[in-house]
Each structure stands twice: as C-alpha cells, then as structure tokens.
CSV table of N, CA, C and O in Angstrom, one decimal:
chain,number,residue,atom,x,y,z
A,3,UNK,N,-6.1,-75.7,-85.3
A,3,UNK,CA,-7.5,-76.0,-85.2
A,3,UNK,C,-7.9,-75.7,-83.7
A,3,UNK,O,-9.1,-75.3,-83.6
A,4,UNK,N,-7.4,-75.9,-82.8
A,4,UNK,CA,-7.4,-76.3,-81.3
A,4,UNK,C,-7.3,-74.5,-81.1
A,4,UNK,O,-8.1,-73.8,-80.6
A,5,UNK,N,-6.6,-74.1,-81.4
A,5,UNK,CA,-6.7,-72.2,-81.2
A,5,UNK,C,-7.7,-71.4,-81.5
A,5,UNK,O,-8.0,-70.4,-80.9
A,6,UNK,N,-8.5,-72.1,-82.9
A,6,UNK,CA,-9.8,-71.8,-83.5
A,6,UNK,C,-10.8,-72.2,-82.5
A,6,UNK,O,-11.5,-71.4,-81.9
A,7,UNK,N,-10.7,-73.4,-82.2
A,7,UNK,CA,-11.8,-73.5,-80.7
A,7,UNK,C,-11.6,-72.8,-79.5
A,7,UNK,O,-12.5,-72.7,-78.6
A,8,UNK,N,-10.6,-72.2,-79.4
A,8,UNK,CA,-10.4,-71.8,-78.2
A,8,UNK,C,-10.9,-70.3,-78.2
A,8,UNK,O,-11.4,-69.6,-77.3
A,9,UNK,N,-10.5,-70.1,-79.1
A,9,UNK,CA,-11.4,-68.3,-79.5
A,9,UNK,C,-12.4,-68.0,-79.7
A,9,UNK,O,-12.9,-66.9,-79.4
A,10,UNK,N,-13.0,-69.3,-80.3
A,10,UNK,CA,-15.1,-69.2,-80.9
A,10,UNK,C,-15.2,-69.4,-79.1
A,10,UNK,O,-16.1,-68.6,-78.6
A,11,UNK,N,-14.7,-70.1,-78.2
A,11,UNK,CA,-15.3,-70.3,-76.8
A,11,UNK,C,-15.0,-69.2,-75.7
A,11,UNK,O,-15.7,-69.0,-74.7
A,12,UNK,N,-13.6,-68.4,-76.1
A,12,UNK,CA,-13.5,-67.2,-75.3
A,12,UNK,C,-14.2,-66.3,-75.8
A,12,UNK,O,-14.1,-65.1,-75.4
A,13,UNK,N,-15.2,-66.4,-77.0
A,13,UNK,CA,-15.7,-65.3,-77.9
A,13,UNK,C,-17.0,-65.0,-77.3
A,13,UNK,O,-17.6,-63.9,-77.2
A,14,UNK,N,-17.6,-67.0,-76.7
A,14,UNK,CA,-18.9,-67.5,-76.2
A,14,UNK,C,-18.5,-66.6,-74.6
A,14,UNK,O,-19.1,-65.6,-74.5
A,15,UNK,N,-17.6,-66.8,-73.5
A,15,UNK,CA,-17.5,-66.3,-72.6
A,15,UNK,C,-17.5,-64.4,-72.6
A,15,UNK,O,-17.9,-63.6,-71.9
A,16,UNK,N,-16.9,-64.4,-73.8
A,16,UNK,CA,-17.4,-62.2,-73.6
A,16,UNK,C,-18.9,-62.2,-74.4
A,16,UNK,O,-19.6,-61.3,-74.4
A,17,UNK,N,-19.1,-63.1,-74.8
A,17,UNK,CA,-21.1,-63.1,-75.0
A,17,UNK,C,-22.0,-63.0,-73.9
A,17,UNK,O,-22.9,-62.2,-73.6
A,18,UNK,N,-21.3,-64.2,-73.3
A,18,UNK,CA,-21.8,-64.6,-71.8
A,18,UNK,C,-22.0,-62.5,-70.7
A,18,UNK,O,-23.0,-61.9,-70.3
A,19,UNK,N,-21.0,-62.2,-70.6
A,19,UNK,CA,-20.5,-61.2,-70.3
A,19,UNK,C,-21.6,-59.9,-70.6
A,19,UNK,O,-22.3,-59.2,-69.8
A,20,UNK,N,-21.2,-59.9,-72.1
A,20,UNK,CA,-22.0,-59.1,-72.4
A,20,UNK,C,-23.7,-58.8,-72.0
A,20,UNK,O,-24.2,-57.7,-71.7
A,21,UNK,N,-24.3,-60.3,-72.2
A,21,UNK,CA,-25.6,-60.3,-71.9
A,21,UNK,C,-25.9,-60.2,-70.8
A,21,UNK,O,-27.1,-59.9,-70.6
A,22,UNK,N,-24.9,-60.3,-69.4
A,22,UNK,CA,-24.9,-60.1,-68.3
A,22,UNK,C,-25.4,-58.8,-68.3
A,22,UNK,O,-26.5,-58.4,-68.0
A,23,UNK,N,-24.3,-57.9,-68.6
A,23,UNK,CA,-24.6,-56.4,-69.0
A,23,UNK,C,-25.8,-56.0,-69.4
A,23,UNK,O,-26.1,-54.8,-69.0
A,24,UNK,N,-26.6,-56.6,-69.9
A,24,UNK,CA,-27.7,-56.1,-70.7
A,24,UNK,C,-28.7,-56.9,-69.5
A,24,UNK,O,-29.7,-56.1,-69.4
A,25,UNK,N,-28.8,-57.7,-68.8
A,25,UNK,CA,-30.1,-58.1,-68.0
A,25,UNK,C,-29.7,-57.9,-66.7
A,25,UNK,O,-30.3,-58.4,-65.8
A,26,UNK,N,-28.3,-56.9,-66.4
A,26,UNK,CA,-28.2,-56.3,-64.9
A,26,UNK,C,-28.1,-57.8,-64.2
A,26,UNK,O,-28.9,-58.3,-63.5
A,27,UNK,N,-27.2,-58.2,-64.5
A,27,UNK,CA,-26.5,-59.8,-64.1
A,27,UNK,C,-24.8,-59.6,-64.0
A,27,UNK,O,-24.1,-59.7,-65.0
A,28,UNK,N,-24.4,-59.2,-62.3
A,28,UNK,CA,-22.9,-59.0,-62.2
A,28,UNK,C,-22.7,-60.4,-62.6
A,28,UNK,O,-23.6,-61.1,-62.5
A,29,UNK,N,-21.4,-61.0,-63.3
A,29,UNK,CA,-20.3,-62.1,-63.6
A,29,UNK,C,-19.3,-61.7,-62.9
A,29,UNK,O,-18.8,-60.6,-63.0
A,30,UNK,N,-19.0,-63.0,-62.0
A,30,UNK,CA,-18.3,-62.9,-61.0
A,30,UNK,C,-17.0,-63.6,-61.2
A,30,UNK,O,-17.0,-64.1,-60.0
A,31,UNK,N,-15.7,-64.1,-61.8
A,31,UNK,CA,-14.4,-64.9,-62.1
A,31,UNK,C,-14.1,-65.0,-60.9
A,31,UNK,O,-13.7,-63.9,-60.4
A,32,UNK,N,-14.1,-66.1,-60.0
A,32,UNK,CA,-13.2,-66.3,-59.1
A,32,UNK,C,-12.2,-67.4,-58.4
A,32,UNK,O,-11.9,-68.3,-59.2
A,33,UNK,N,-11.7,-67.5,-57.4
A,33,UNK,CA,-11.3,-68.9,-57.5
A,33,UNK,C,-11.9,-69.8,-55.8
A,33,UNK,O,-12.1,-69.4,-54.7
A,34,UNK,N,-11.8,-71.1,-56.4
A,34,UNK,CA,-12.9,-71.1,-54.8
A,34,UNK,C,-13.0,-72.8,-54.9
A,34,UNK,O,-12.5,-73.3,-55.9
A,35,UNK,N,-13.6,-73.5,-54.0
A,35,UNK,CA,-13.9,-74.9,-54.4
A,35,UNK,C,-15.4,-75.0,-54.7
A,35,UNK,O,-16.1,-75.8,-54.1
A,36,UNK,N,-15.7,-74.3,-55.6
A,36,UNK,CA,-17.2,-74.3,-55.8
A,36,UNK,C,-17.5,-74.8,-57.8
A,36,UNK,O,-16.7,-74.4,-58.6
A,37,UNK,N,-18.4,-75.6,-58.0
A,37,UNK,CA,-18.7,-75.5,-59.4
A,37,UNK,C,-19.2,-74.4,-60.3
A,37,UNK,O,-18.9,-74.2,-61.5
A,38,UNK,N,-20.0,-73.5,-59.2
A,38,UNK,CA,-20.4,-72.5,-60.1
A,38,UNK,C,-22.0,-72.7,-59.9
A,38,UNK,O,-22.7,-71.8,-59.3
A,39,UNK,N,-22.6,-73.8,-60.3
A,39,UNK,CA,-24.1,-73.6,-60.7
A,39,UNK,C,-24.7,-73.3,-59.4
A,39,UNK,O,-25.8,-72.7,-59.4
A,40,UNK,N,-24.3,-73.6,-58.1
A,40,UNK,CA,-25.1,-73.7,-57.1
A,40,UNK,C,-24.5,-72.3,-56.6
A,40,UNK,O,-24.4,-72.2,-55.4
A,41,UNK,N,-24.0,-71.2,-57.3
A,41,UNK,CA,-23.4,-69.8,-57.2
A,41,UNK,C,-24.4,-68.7,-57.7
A,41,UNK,O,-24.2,-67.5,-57.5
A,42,UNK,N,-25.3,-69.1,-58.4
A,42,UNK,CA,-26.2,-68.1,-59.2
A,42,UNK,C,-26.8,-67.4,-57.9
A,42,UNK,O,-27.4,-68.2,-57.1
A,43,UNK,N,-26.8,-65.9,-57.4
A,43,UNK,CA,-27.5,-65.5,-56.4
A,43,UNK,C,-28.3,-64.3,-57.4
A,43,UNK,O,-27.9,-63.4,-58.3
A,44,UNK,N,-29.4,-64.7,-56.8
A,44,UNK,CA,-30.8,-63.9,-57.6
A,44,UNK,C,-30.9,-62.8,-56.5
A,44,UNK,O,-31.2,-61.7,-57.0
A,45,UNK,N,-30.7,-62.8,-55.1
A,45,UNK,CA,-31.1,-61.6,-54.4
A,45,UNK,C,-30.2,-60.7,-55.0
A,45,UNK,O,-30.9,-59.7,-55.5
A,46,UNK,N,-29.0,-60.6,-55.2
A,46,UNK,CA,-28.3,-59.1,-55.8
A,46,UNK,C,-27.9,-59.8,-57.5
A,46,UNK,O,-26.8,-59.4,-57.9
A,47,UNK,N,-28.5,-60.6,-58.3
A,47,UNK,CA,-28.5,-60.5,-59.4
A,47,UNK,C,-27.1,-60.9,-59.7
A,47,UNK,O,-26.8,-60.2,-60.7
A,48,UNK,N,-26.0,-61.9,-59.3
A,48,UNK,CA,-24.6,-62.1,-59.3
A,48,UNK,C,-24.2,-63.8,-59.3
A,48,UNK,O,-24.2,-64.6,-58.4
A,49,UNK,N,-23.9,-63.8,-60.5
A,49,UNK,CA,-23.0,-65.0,-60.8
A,49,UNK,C,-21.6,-65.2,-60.8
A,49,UNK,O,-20.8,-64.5,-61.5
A,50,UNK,N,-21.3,-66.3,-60.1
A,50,UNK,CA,-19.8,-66.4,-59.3
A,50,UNK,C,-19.6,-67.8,-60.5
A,50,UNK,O,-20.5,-68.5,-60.9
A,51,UNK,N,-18.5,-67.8,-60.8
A,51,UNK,CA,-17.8,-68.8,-61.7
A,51,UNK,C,-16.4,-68.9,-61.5
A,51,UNK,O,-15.7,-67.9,-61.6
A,52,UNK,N,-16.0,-70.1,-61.1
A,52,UNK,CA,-14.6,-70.7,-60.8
A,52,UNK,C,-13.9,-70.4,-61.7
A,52,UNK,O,-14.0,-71.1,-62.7
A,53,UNK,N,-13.0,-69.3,-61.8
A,53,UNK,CA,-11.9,-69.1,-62.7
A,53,UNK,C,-10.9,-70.5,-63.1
A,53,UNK,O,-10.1,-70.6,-64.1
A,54,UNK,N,-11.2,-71.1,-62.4
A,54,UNK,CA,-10.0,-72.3,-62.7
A,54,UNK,C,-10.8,-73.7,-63.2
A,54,UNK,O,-10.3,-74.8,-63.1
A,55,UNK,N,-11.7,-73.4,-63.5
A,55,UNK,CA,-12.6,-75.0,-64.1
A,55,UNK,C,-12.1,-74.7,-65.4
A,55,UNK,O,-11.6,-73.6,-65.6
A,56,UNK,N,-12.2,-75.4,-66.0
A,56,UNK,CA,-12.2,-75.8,-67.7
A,56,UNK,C,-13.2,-74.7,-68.8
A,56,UNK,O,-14.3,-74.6,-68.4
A,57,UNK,N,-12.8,-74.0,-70.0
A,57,UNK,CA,-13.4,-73.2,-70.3
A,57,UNK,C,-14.9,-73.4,-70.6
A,57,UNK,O,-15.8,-72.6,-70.5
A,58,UNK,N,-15.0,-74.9,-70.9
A,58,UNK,CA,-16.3,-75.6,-71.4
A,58,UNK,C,-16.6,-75.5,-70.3
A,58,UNK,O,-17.4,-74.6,-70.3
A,59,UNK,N,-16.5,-75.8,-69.3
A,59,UNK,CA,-17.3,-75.9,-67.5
A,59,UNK,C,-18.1,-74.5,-67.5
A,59,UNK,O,-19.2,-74.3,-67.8
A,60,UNK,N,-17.0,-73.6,-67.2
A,60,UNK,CA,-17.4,-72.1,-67.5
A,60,UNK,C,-18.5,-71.5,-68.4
A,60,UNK,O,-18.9,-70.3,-68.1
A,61,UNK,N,-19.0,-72.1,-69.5
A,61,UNK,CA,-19.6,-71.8,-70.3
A,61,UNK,C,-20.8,-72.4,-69.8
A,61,UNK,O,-21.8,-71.7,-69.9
A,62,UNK,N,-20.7,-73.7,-69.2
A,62,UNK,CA,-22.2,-74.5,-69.1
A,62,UNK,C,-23.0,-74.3,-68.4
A,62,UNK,O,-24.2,-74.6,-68.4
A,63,UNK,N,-21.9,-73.6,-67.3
A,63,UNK,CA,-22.6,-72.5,-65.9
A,63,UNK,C,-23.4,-71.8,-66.3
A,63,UNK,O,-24.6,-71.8,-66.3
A,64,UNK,N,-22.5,-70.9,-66.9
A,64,UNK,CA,-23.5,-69.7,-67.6
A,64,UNK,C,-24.6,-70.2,-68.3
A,64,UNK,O,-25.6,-70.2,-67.7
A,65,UNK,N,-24.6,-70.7,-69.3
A,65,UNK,CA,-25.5,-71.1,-70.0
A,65,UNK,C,-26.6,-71.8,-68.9
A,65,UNK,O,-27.8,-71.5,-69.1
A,66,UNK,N,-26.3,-72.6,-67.7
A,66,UNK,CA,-27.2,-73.3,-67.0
A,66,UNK,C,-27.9,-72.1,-66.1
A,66,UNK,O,-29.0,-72.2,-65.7
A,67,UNK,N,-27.3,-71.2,-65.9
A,67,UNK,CA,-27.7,-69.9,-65.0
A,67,UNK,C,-28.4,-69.1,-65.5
A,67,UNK,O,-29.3,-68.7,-64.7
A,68,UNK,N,-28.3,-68.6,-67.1
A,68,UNK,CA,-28.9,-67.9,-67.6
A,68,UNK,C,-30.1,-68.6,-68.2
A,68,UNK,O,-30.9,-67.9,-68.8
A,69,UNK,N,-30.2,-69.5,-68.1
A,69,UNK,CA,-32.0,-70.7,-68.9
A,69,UNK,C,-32.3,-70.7,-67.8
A,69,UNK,O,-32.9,-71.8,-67.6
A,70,UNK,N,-32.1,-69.8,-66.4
A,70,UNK,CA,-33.2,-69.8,-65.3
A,70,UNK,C,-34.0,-68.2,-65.3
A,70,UNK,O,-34.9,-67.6,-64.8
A,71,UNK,N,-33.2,-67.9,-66.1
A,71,UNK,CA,-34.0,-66.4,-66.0
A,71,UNK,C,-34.5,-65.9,-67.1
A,71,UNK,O,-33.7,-65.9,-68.0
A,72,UNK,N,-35.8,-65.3,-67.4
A,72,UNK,CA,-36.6,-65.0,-68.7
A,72,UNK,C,-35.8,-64.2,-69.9
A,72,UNK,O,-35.6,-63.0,-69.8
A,73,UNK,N,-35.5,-64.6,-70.8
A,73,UNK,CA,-34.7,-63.6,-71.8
A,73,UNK,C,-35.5,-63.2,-73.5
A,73,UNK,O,-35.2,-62.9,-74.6
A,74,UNK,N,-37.1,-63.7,-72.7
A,74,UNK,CA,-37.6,-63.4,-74.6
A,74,UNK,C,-37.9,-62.0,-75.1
A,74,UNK,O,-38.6,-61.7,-76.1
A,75,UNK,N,-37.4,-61.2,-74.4
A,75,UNK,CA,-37.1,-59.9,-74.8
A,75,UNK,C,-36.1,-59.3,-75.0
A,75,UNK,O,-36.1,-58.1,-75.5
A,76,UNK,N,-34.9,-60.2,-74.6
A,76,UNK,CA,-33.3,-59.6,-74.9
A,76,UNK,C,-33.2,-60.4,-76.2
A,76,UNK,O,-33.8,-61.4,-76.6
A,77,UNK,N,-32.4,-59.8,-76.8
A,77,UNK,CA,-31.6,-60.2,-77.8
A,77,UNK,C,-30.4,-60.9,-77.5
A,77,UNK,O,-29.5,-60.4,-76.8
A,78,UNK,N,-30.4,-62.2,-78.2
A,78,UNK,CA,-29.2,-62.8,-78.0
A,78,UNK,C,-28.5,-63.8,-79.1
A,78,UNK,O,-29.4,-64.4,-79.6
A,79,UNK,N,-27.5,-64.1,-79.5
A,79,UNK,CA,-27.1,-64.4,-80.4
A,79,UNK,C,-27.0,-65.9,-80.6
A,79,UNK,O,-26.5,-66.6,-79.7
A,80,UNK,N,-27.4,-66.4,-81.5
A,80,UNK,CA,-28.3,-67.7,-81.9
A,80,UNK,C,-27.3,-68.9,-81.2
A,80,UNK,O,-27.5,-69.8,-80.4
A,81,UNK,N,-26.4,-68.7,-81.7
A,81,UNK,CA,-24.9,-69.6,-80.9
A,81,UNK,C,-25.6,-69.8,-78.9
A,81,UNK,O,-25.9,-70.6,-78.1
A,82,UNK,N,-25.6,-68.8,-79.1
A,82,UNK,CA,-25.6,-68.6,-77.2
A,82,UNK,C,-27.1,-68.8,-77.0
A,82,UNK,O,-27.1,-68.8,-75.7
A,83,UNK,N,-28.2,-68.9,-77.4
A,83,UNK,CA,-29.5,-69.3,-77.0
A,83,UNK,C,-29.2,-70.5,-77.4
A,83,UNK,O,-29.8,-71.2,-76.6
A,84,UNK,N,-28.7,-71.2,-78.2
A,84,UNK,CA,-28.9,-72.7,-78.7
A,84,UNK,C,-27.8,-73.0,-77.0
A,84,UNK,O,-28.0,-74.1,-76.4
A,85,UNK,N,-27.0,-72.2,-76.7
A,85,UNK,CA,-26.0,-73.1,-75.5
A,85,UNK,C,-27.6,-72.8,-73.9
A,85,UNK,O,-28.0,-73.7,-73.2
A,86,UNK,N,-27.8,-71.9,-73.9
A,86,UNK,CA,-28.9,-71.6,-73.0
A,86,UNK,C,-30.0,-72.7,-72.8
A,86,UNK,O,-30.4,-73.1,-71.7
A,87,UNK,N,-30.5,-73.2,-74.4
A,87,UNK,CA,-32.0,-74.1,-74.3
A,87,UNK,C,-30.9,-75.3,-74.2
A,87,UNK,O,-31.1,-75.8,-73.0
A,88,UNK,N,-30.2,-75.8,-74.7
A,88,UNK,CA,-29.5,-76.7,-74.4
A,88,UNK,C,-29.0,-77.0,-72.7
A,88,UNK,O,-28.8,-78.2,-72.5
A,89,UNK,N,-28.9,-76.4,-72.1
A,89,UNK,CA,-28.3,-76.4,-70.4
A,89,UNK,C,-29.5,-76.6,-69.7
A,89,UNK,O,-29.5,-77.2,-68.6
A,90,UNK,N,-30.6,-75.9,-70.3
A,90,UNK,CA,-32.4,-76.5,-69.8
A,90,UNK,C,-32.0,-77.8,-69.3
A,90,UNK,O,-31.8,-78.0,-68.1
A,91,UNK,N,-31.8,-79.1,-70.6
A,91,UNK,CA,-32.1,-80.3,-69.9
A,91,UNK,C,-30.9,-81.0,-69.8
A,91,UNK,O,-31.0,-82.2,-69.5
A,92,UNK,N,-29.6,-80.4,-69.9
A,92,UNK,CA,-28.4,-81.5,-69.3
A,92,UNK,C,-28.2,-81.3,-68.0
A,92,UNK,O,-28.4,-80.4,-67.2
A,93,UNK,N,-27.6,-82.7,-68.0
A,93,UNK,CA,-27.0,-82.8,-66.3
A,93,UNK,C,-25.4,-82.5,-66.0
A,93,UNK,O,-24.8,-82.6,-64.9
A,94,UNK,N,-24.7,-82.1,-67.1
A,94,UNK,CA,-23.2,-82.4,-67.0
A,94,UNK,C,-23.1,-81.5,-66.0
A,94,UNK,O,-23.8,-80.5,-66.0
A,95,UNK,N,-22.3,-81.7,-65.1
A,95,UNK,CA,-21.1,-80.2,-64.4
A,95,UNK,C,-22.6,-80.5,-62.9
A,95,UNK,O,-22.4,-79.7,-61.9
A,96,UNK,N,-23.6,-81.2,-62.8
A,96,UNK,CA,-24.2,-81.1,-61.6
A,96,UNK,C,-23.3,-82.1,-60.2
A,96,UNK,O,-23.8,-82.0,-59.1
C-alpha cells in the first residue's frame, strides 16, 4: 500500500514538472537549508525545491508556488489543481 502512495506522489512531482514545462517555469531539485516556498523567483521564472525535504513537503511547495501564478488557460489535471487551490489557504511547511 505504502509503494502505491509513493508512486501516485512521484507521479504528482513529474506533473508538477511537467506543467512547469508548459508555463516556462524552470524546477529547480536541490540541496540547501531552505524550505522551498520563500525560493519561488518570478524575475527568471525558477523554482528551487530542497531535494531532501519529505516528498509531501515537495509537493506543497509546488503546489503553494504555482496558486501564485495565473493558470486558467493551462490545462491541468484535476488531482493537481485540487493540490494548487488547496495550498491557496494552508499554512503547513510556512
């Protein structure tokens, strides 16, 4: 069961990825003492994410990075807009 989660969430992280691709948004894996959210740089369009946080961390970044920038013209897959409008109003990982 626990392997089944872990693949629907590395499946959420090459989504994440993908949609990067598509709105000219570099994803950045690296390692650092940083969370991530306070990493989103809008001047060259590039999000930096702690390779070493927890995969859920990783995800909530994204998700919290990308509900700052307009996407009602991209297409995106219902899983990953419900993690997007969702990251709108939590506080976790601040």
């Amino acid at each position: 069961m626990k392997r089944k989660l872990d693949k629907k969430k590395t499946q959420l992280l090459e989504d994440f990825l993908s949609l990067g691709e598509k709105c000219d948004i570099r994803i950045i894996h690296d390692k650092g003492d940083f969370n991530g959210d306070n990493c989103l740089l809008f001047a060259n369009n590039t999000i930096v994410i702690n390779k070493h946080k927890p995969l859920d961390q990783r995800l909530h970044v994204l998700a919290k990075c990308f509900s700052q920038i307009n996407l009602d013209n991209v297409y995106i897959k219902p899983v990953l807009r419900d993690l997007i409008e969702q990251a709108k109003t939590d506080k976790v990982y601040e």
